[in-house]
Each structure stands twice: as C-alpha cells, then as structure tokens.
XYZ file of C-alpha atoms in Angstrom:
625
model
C -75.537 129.158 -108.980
C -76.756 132.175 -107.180
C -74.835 134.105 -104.395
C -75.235 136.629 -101.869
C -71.398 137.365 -102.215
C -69.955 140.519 -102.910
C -68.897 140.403 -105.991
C -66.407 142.371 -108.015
C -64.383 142.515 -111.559
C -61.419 144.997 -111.257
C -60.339 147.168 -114.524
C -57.030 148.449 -114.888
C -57.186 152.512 -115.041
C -53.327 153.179 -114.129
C -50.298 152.050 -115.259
C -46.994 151.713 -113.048
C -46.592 154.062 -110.156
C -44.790 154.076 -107.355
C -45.118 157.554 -105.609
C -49.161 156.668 -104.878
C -48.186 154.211 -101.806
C -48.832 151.424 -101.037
C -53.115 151.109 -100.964
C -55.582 152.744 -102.902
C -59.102 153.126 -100.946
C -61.768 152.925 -104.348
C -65.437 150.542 -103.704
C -67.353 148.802 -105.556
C -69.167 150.548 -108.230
C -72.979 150.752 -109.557
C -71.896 147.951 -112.301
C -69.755 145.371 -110.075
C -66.757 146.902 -111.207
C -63.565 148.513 -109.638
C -61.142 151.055 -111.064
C -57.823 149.983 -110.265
C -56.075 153.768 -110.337
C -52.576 152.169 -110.679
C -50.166 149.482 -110.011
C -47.373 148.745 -107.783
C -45.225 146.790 -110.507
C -45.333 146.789 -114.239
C -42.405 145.069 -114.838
C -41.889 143.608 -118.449
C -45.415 144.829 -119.675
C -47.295 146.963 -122.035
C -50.667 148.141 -122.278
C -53.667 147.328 -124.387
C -56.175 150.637 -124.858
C -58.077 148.784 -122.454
C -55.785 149.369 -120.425
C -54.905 145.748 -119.761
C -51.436 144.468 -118.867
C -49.837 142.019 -121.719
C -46.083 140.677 -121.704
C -43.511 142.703 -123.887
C -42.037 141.391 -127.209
C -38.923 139.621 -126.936
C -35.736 140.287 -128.543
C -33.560 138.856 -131.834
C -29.951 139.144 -132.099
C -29.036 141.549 -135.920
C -25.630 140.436 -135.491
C -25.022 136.204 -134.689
C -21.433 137.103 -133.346
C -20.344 139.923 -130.988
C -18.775 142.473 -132.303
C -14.797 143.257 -131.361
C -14.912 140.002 -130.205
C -11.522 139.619 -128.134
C -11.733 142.736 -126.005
C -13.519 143.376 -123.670
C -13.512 146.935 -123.457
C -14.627 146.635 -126.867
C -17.516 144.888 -127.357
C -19.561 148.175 -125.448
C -22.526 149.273 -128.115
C -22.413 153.251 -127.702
C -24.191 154.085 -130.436
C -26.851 152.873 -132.621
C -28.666 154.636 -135.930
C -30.614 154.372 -138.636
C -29.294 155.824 -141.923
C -30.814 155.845 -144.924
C -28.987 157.707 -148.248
C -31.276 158.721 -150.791
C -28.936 158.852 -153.504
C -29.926 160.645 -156.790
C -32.470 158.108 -157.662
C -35.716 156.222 -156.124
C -33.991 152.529 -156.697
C -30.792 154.301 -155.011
C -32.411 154.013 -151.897
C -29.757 152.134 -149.175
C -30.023 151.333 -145.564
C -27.392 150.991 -143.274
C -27.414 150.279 -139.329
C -24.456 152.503 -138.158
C -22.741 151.611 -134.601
C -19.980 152.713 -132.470
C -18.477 149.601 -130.422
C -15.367 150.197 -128.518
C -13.049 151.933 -130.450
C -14.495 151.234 -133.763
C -16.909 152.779 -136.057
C -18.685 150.167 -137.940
C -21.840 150.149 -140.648
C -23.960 147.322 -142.468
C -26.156 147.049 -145.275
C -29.456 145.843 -143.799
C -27.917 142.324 -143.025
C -26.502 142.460 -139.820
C -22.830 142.201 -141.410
C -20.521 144.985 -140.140
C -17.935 146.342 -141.631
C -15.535 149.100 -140.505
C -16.343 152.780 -141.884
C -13.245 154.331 -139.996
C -10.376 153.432 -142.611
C -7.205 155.828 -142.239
C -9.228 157.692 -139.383
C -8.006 155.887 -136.651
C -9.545 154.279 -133.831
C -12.360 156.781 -131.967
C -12.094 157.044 -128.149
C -13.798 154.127 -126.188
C -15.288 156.188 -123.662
C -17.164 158.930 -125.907
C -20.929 159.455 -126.242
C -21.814 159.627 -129.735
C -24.422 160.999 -131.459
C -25.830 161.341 -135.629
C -27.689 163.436 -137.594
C -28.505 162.981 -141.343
C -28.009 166.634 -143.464
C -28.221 166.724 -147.268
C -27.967 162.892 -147.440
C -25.214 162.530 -145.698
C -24.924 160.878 -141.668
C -23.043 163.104 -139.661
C -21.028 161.686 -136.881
C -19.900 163.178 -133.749
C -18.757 162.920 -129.858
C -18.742 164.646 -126.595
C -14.686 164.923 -126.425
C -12.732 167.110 -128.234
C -10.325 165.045 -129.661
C -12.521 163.680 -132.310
C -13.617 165.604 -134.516
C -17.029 165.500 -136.502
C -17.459 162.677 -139.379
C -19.187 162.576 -142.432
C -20.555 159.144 -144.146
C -22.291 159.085 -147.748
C -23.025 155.342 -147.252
C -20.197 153.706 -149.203
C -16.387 153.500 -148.729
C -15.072 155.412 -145.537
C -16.298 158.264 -143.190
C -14.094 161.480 -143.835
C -13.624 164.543 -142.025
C -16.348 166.794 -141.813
C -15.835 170.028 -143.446
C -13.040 172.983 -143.087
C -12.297 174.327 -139.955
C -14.800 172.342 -138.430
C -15.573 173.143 -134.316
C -15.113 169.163 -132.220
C -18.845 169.542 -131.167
C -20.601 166.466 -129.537
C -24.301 166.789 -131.182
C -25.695 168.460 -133.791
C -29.528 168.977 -135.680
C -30.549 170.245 -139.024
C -32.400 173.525 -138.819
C -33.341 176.060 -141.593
C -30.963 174.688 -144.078
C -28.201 174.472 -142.233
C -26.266 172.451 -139.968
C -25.975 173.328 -135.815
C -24.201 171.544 -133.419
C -22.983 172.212 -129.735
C -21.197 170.728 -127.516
C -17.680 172.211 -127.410
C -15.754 170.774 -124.759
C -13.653 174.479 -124.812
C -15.965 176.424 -125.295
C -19.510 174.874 -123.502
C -21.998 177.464 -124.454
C -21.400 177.866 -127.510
C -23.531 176.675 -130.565
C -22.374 177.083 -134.078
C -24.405 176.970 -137.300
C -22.714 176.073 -140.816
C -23.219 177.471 -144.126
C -26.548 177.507 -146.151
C -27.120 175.064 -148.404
C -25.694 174.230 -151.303
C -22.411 174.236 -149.269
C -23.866 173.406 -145.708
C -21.913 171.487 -143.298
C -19.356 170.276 -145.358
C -18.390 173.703 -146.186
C -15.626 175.927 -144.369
C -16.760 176.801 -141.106
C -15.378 179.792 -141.042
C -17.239 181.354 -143.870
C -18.993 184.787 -143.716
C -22.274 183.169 -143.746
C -21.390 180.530 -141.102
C -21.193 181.532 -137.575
C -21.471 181.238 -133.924
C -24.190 181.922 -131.037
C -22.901 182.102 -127.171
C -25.988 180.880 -125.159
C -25.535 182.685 -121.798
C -21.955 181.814 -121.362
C -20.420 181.001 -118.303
C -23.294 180.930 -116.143
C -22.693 177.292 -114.624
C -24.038 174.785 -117.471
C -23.343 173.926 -120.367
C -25.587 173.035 -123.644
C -26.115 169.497 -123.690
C -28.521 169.013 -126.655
C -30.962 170.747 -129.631
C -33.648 169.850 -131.713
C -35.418 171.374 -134.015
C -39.428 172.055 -133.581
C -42.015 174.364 -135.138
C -39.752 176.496 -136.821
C -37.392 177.336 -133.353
C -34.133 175.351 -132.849
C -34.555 174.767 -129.229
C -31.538 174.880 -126.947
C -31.147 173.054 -123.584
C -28.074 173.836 -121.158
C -27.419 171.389 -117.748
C -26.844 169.475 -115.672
C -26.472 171.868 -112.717
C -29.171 174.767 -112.923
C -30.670 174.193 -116.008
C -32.206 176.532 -118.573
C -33.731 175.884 -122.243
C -33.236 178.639 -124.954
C -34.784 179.191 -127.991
C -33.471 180.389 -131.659
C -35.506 181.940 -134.079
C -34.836 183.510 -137.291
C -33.978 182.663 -140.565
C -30.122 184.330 -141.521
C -27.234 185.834 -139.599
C -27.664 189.676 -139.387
C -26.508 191.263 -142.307
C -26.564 187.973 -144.166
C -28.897 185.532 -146.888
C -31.761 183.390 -145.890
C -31.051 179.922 -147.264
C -34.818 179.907 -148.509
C -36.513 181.509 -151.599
C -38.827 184.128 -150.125
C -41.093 187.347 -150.663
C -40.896 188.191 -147.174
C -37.948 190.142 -145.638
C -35.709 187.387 -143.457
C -35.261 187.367 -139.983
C -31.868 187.601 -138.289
C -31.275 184.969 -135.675
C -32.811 185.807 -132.833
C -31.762 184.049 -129.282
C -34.498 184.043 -126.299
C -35.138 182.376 -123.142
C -37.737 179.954 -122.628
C -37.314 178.488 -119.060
C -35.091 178.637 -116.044
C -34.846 175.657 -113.413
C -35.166 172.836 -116.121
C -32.339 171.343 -118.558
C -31.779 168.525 -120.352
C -29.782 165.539 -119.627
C -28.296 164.614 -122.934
C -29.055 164.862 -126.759
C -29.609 161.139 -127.201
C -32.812 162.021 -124.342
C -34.586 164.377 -125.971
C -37.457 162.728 -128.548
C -40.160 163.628 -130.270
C -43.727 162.289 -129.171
C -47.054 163.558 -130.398
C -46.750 167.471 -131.211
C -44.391 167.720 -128.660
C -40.808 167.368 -127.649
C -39.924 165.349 -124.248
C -36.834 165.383 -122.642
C -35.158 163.997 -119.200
C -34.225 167.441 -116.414
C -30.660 166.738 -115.510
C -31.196 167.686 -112.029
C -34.323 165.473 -110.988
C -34.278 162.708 -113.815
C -37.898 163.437 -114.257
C -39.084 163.704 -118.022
C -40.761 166.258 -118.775
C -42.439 167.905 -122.356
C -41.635 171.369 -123.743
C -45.819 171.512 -123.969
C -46.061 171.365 -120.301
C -43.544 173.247 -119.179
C -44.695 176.108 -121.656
C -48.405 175.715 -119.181
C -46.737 175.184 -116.238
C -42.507 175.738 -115.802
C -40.863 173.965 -114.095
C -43.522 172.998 -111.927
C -42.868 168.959 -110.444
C -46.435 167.956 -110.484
C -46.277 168.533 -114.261
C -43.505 166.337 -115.434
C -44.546 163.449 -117.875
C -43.098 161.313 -115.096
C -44.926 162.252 -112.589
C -45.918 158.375 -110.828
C -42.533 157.765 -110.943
C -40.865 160.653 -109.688
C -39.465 159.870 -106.807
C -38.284 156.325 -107.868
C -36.164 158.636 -110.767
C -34.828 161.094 -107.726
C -33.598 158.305 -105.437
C -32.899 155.587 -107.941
C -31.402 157.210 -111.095
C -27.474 157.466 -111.564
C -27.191 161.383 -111.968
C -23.498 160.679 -112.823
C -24.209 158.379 -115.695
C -27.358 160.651 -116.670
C -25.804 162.070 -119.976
C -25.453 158.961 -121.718
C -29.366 157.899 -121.215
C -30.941 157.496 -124.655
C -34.770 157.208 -125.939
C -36.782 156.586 -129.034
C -40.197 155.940 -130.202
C -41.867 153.509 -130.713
C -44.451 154.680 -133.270
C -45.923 150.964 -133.676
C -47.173 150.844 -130.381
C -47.426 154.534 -129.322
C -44.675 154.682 -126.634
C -41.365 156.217 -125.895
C -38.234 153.668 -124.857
C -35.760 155.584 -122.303
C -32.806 153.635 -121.115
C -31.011 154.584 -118.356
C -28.567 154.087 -115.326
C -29.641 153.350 -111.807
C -28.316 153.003 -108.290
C -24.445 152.553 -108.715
C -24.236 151.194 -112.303
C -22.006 152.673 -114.657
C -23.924 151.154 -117.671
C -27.742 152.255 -118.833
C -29.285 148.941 -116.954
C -33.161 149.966 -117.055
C -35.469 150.748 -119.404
C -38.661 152.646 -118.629
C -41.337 152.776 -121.570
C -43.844 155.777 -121.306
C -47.340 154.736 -123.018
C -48.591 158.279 -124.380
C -51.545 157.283 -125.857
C -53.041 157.665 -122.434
C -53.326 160.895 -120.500
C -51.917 160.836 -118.477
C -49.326 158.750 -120.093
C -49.081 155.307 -118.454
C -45.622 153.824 -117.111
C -43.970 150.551 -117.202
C -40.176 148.965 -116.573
C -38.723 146.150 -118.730
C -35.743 145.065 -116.272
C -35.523 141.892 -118.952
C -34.073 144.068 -121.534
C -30.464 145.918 -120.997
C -29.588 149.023 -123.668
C -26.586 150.798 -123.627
C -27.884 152.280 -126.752
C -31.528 152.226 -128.824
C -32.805 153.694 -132.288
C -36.022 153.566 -133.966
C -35.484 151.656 -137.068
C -37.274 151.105 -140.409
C -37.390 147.180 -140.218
C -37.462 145.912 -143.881
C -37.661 142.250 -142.724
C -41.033 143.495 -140.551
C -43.096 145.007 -143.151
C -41.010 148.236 -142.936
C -42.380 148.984 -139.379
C -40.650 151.170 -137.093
C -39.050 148.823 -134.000
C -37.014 150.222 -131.394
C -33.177 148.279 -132.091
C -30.654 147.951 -129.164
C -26.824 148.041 -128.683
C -25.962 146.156 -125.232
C -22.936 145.837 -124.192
C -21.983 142.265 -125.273
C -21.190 143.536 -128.572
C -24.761 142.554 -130.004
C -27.086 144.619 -131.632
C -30.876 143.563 -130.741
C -34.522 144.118 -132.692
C -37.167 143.992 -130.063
C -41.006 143.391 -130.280
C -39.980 139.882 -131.244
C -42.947 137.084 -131.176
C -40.859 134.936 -129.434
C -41.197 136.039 -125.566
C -37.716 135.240 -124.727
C -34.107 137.078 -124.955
C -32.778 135.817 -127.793
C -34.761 132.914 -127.287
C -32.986 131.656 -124.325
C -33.533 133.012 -121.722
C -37.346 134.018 -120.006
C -38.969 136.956 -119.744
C -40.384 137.582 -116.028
C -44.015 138.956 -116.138
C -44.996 140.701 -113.015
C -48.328 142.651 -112.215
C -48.822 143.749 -109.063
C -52.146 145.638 -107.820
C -52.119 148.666 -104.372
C -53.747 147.019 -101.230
C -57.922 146.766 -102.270
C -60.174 147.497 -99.322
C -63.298 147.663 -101.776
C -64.509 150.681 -99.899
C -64.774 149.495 -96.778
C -61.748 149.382 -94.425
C -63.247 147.749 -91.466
C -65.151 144.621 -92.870
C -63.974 141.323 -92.384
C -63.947 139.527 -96.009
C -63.329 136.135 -97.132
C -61.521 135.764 -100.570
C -63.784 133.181 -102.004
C -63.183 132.644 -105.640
C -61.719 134.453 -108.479
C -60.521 134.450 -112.422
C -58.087 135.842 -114.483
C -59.278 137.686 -117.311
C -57.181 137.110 -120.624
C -56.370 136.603 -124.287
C -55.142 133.417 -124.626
C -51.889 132.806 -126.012
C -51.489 129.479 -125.905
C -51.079 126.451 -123.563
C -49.474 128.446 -120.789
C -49.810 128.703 -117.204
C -49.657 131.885 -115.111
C -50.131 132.622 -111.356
C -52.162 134.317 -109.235
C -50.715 135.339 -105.915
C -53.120 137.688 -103.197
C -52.044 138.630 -100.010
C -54.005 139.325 -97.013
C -53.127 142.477 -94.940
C -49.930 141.549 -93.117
C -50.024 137.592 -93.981
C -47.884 135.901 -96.277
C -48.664 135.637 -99.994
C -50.609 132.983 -101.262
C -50.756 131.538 -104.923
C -52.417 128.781 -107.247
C -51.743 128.316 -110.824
C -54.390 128.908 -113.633
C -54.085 127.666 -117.015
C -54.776 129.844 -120.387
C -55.645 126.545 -122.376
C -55.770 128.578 -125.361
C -56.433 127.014 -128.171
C -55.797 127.390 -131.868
C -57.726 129.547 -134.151
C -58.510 128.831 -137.862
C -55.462 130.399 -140.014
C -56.041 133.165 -142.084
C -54.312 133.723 -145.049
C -51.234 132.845 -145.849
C -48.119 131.278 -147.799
C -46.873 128.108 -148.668
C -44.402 126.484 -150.601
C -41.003 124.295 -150.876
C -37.798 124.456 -149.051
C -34.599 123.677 -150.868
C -32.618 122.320 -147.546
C -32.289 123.020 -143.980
C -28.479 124.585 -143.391
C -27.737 124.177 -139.859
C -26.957 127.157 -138.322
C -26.242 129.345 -135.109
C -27.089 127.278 -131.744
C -31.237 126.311 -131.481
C -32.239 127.526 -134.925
C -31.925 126.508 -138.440
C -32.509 128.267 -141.661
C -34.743 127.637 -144.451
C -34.537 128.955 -147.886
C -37.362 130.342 -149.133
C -39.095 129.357 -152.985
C -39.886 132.763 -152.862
C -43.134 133.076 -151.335
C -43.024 135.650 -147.900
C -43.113 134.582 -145.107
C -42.611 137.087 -142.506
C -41.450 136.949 -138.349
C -44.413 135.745 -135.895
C -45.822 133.832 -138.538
C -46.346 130.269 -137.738
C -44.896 127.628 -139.963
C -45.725 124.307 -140.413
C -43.174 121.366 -142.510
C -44.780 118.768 -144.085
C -43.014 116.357 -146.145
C -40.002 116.441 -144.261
C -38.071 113.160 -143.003
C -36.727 114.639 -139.791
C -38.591 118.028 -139.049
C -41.933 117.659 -139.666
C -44.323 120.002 -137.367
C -44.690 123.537 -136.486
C -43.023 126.262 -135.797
C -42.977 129.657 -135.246
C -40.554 132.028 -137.237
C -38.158 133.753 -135.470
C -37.187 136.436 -137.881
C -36.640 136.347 -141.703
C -33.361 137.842 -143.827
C -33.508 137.552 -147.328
C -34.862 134.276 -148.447
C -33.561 132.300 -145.201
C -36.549 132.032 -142.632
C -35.050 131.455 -139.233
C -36.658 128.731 -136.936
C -36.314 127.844 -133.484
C -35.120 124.375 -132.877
C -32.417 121.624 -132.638
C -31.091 120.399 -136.460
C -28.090 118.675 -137.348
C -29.169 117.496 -140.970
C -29.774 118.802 -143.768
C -33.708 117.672 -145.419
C -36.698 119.102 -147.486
C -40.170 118.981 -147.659
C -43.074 121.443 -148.195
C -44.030 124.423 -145.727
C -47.250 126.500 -144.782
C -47.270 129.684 -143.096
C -50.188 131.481 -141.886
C -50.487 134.978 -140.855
C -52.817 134.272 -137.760
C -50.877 133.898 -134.147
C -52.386 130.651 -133.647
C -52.313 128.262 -136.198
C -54.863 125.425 -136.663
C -52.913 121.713 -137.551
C -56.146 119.765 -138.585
C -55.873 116.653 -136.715
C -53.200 118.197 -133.872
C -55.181 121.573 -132.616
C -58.135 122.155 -130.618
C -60.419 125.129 -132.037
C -60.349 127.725 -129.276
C -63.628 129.376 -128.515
C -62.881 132.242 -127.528
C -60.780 135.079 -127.805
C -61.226 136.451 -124.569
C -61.768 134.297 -121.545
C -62.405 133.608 -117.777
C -59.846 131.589 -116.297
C -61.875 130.036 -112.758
C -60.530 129.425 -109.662
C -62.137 128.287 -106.138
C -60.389 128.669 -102.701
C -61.187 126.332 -100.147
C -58.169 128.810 -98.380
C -58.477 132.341 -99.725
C -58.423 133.743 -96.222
C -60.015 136.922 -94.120
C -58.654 140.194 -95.010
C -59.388 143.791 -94.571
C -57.448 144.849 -97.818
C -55.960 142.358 -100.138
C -53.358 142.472 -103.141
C -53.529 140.673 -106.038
C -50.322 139.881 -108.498
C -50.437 138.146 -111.284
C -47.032 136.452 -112.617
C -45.578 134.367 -115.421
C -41.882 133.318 -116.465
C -42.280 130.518 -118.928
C -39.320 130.425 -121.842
C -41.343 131.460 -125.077
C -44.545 132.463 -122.957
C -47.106 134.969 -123.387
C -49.460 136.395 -121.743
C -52.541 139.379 -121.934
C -54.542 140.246 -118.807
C -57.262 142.319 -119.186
C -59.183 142.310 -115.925
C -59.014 140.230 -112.598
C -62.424 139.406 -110.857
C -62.854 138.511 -107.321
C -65.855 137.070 -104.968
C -65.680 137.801 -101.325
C -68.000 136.603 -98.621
C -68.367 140.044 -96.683
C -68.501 139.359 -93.018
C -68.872 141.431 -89.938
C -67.361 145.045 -88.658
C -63.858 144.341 -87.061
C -61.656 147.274 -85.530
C -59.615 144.496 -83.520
C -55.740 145.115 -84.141
C-alpha cells in the first residue's frame, strides 16, 4: 500500500548521555533515515557495532552458599582476583579465585569452594580496601591501613608475610623487575621499590639495592595508585588537587639494572606529567586499548592518560564526557576510593562500579563501550559490585568475563545466557530516545504506525511507549515471535542421574561429551524431564539446568551450539534473523516532538533492538501554545 506519509527509520548513533538535554533537533535524511545522536536511558544494555541496543547477560552465582554466613558484617566481598601460579612446569598450571570477605582471606581452586588462606595470620580488618598483584609467580596481597601488612600466596597452604622489613603499603605493580607499591598510611607520598630479581619482593626491604622515592611530599595528596605502561611506572596522587607523576629509569643511582644490557642503565628518574587531575583509587585505574583510563578524584569523570597527554586536564576531554555531570552531582566522592573496574575484552568494554548519592556501598555500574569513538555509555542498575575482576573462565571456553563480589557474600560470573540475576529475579530493559522533532519544530504530526526493529530471541514480548510533547506516555505491546533456527553442531549423549540440587536447578553428569553454558539441551528418554532446556553454567562433568526436580532419572541428551534450538515436531523455523515487528495506531496522537522508549522485564528474557521506524501523517504549521 502506497502513502504520502512521512516516513522515517531511526538508527542509533549515541549511546547513553545525559548532559545533551532533553531533545535533539536532527530531520529526516536523503535515505528515510534519522541519526539518533544519543539516548536518554541505557539502562541494562549493551551495544551491537551497529550501534543497536541489546539486553545485558545475566549473572550465575560461583559460590551456592554465602560466604561467612552468620555475620553480617562479614559476608561484604572487598576483593576479588584472578591468580594463576605457573609453577615450574606447563601441566603445573593452577587457578585460584582469591577474595577478601569480612575479616577473612579466602581462595578456591576453580570450583567455587573456598577455603581460608589466612591460617596463623589472623583475621584482616573488615573495613580495608584491598588490592593484588602477581610478581615472580607469586599473588601479592595488600591494604590501605597500616596495620596489615603485605601478604604473599604461592597457591597452596597459607599466605605468609611478605618479605623483611617490609613498608604496610596499600597497592603495589610490577615494574622493571621489581616490585613497587605505595600507599603508606605514615608516610603518603612515598613509593618504595624492592630488590631486583632473583630476590625481588620477598627480599629485605631494606637492602642497598631496594629503596624509596618521595613523590612531592606534603603538598596536600597523597598517592593513591600505579601502573605500569610503556616502559614508565606512572604515579597518581589525590583526592584533593590531584597530580600524576611519572618514573623512568632502569636502577637506583649508583646501583645494577635488573636486566642484561649493552647499554649504560638509567637511574630512576621522577617527572611530572599533569597537575589538576588524580586518580581515585588503584582498583580504578585499567588498561583499555593502548591506553590507561582512570577515574579524577575530584570530578568522578574518567579520563585516559592519551587524552590528557593532548589535552590536560581539559573537561571536554574526559572519556566520560556524556555523563559528566550525572558523575559530579550523583557520585559518592566519599566512597570514591573503593570504586573498582575491569575489562571486558570479550565484548570490548570497561566495567566501573561505583557509589552514588548517599550509599556507602559501590551500588552502580557504568560500562564504557570503547570500540566506538567516542566511546559509548550505558548503566546496569540490575547488577550490584562491591568488587569485579576480569577472569579467565575455564568453564566458558577460557574467555575473559568480568566476575563480581556483592555484598551478600556471593561471588557472581556475568554475561550469563540466562537474562536473569541468578535466575530469579528480572532484568529491566529500558531504552529511551531525546524528544524527535524530525526537523521541523512547528508541524503538526500524527504518529501513525511504527515497528520495532530486532533480533529475535525468542517468544517474548517488549513495549513500545512514545510520548507526545507534554502528554502522557502511551504504550502497546509487540511480540518478537522468534522462532527456532536449525541447530548447528553439537553434542549428545547419556546422563547417569539427575542429583537434585540448589533451589530451581538440577545437575546432570556428563558421559563426557562438552557441553558448554548457553547451549541448549534437550532430554529424551527421560520418565520425568523430558524437554528442553537451556544450560545454565557447567563445572566439571555436572551441567547445571534450570528447573524444578525432586527425583532422581536418566535418559539421553542433545545439545546444540546454536541459541535457538530446533525440536522437530515442537519448533517453528524462524525466517528471519532480523525482523520488523508492525504496529498500527488508531491513537498515536498529534505531536510537535515525540519520544520513543522501548522496554522489557520478562524473567529469562532477551531482547536486541537495532532500529525503530516510525510513519507520521505531517499536517499543518502550528505556533499555538
């Protein structure tokens, strides 16, 4: 059917901002499309390199009780990190999942079964902010007060003291062969490097060829993290003035490089980079790209040492820059330090979690999509971490995934393929679009019919909501109807029994095929659980399902590799990958500008919007009030 209605399909060309108002004034252009510059919420979502807007990944409890269970002060996740020893051979190779909760210090092997590393070290001080650092194969274990002093873990038995005459430093990096850490609470500027290799940090820190560096002492700040980056440990002081340093070099004056070379060494060499810009916190700064981001103390604006090498500390350059103002008025300045962030390598963005308004716990996490320029912005007010690390996920095909400590005592993997919390609770999907005039602020237009463009995901429903200048929003429901595709390839085999387990899941045990998490999985043979579902996560040889079991059965299982999994008989080919989801209004209203959101909160749901299209019966000019 042929129109003479305006008609337009809107692309999305920004992520979340919310310093660009309220409207953005952008027409109609030469190919029916519109560039949607940004959006007013971006809550729970991540970005396709379309630019589309899909639902996060859920989350998957590592631990099925919390830990310290009993005390509440205890059950606080602090800390979370990945450590991996080496040992002296290839098959050596052991993972371990270090925490801090409460008071304790606790480790496991890769199967979410912790066990105290503390022994005869006593209890470590609830209210600390640790941090870790792996140097010559060993995790390294620190805190920001000074009664604790630094650890050292080799992966088996209990941590011991770290060293002789070690400094109580809160955070520390490997640089040059040897070991530097800061964070003195007696003595705030000052940064201290260890011994060269072979003795390094476990050495006597008091040696000849170990040492100290005051970083412009007593002018008002204090370090508050380091990292080392193209051959300069970088130093950052805060939170009041802020100033980053830099330290190149390769030996103390007068003393040995730690590296076989032809070339004369350098002495260690201390320099200012910036003024007016500091970090936060150690657990803030991350690596990105070729680049180094960290939050300012002052604004809680993240920023890049790239930029502010083009530009200081100039606002309008910050990484943050949509968002800046929400991170001046909203961010908990007094809660600042213990903000942490990762990457997320898998998907090409950055995790920070932080503290806003009056909360005294890191309630908000922002994720900063860099594979955009500039990088695009979202919030995932679903998730709560007081902690996060980037882990090597063995049970995931050894991908990197961003893991969680909250402060329930549970440690969390996200980018789960169940859209839920710990399959239980919903995940809130919210889009929201600026005020739309297409490009003409005056006409009268009448919302006539639209779509939803998506990927389905299954046999969910969304909704669309627009509202009309001042007027009340108004919604209608559209359906994905995906449908399932033909399975690619895949595993099969026999289950031994189903073992009841933790509340709405069961566990299978594996024949010894793989079968890995998102996969769906489909019993056959089965007296009580035939049908298909899809797997949760996988440890060892138990596959985890969602579900109600009481008794123990077997049968035969199929698992496929493809999202959507074709049950001949049961499934209805889908024919499409991408689709138009239609939608007449016999009431879509007159409206000068219009806003479109597009919502979903369905337990287990997912959804991926790529592009919303609208038709609008353009009427006459109207400057009536």
């Amino acid at each position: 059917m042929t129109t003479r209605n305006t008609q337009a399909r809107l692309l999305f060309e920004g992520g979340w901002a919310t310093d660009f108002g309220p409207t953005a004034h952008v027409g109609i252009g030469q190919d029916g499309t519109v560039r949607v510059p940004y959006l007013v919420d971006a809550e729970n979502v991540v970005y396709d390199l379309d630019g589309g807007p899909k639902k996060i990944g859920g989350t998957e409890r590592l631990n099925s009780t919390a830990l310290q269970v009993g005390d509440a002060a205890g059950t606080v996740i602090r800390g979370l990190f990945d450590y991996w020893s080496l040992g002296v051979t290839g098959s050596s190779h052991a993972q371990h999942r270090v925490v801090h909760v409460g008071d304790e210090l606790m480790a496991d092997a890769a199967d979410g079964n912790f066990t105290s590393i503390l022994g005869s070290l006593d209890a470590r001080v609830t209210t600390a902010i640790p941090s870790y650092a792996v140097f010559d194969d060993d995790l390294i274990i620190m805190s920001d007060l000074d009664a604790e002093v630094p650890l050292r873990w080799t992966g088996g038995g209990n941590a011991s003291v770290l060293g002789t005459n070690t400094p109580s430093c809160a955070f520390g990096a490997f640089h040059k062969n040897r070991f530097w850490m800061a964070g003195d609470v007696t003595k705030k500027s000052r940064l201290y490097y260890s011994e060269p290799l072979p003795n390094g940090a476990n050495g006597d820190w008091n040696e000849v060829e170990a040492g100290f560096i005051d970083v412009d002492p007593d002018d008002g700040d204090e370090i508050r993290g380091i990292v080392s980056h193209k051959k300069i440990l970088w130093v950052f002081k805060g939170p009041y003035f802020g100033s980053i340093h830099t330290i190149s070099g390769d030996t103390p004056l007068g003393g040995v490089t730690a590296f076989a070379s032809s070339t004369q060494p350098q002495p260690f060499e201390l320099d200012i980079f910036v003024k007016g810009l500091g970090a936060a916190g150690h657990n803030s700064i991350f690596r990105f790209q070729d680049d180094i981001g960290f939050i300012d103390a002052k604004t809680g604006s993240i920023r890049s040492l790239n930029a502010t090498d083009k530009f200081g500390d100039f606002r309008e350059a910050a990484l943050s820059l949509p968002i800046n103002d929400y991170l001046l008025e909203r961010v908990n300045k007094t809660q600042l330090k213990k903000a942490w962030a990762v990457q997320d390598v898998t998907h090409g963005t950055v995790l920070i979690s932080l503290a806003t308004d009056s909360s005294a716990t890191n309630n908000t996490i922002l994720s900063m999509d860099y594979r955009f320029d500039p990088p695009r912005w979202s919030s995932w007010p679903a998730i709560a971490a007081e902690c996060m690390a980037s882990v090597i996920d063995v049970t995931r095909s050894s991908r990197q995934t961003p893991f969680i400590g909250d402060t329930s005592g549970f440690v969390r993997r996200t980018n789960a393929a169940n859209r839920s919390i710990d399959e239980t609770t919903a995940i809130n999907y919210k889009v929201t679009l600026p005020y739309l005039d297409f490009g003409n602020p005056v006409a009268k237009k009448t919302f006539a019919r639209g779509s939803v463009g998506i990927q389905p995901k299954g046999d969910y429903n969304g909704t669309f909501g627009w509202s009309r200048d001042n007027n009340a929003q108004q919604t209608t429901t559209f359906s994905q109807g995906g449908g399932d595709v033909l399975a690619g390839s895949g595993t099969s085999g026999t289950f031994l029994s189903v073992a009841p387990g933790v509340p709405g899941k069961i566990s299978i045990f594996d024949s010894g095929n793989s079968v890995v998490a998102g996969q769906n999985l489909e019993i056959t043979n089965s007296t009580l659980y035939n049908g298909t579902y899809l797997v949760s996560s996988v440890l060892g040889s138990l596959i985890f399902l969602p579900g109600t079991f009481t008794s123990t059965d077997t049968g035969s299982y199929a698992a496929s590799t493809t999202a959507n999994f074709f049950i001949l008989g049961t499934s209805q080919l889908s024919g499409a990958r991408f689709v138009d989801r239609f939608f007449a209004l016999e009431e879509g209203g007159e409206f000068r500008s219009i806003q479109f959101q597009i919502t979903n909160s369905g337990l287990n749901e997912d959804i991926d919007v790529h592009s919303i299209f609208a038709e609008m019966e353009v009427g006459a000019d109207s400057t009536e009030n």
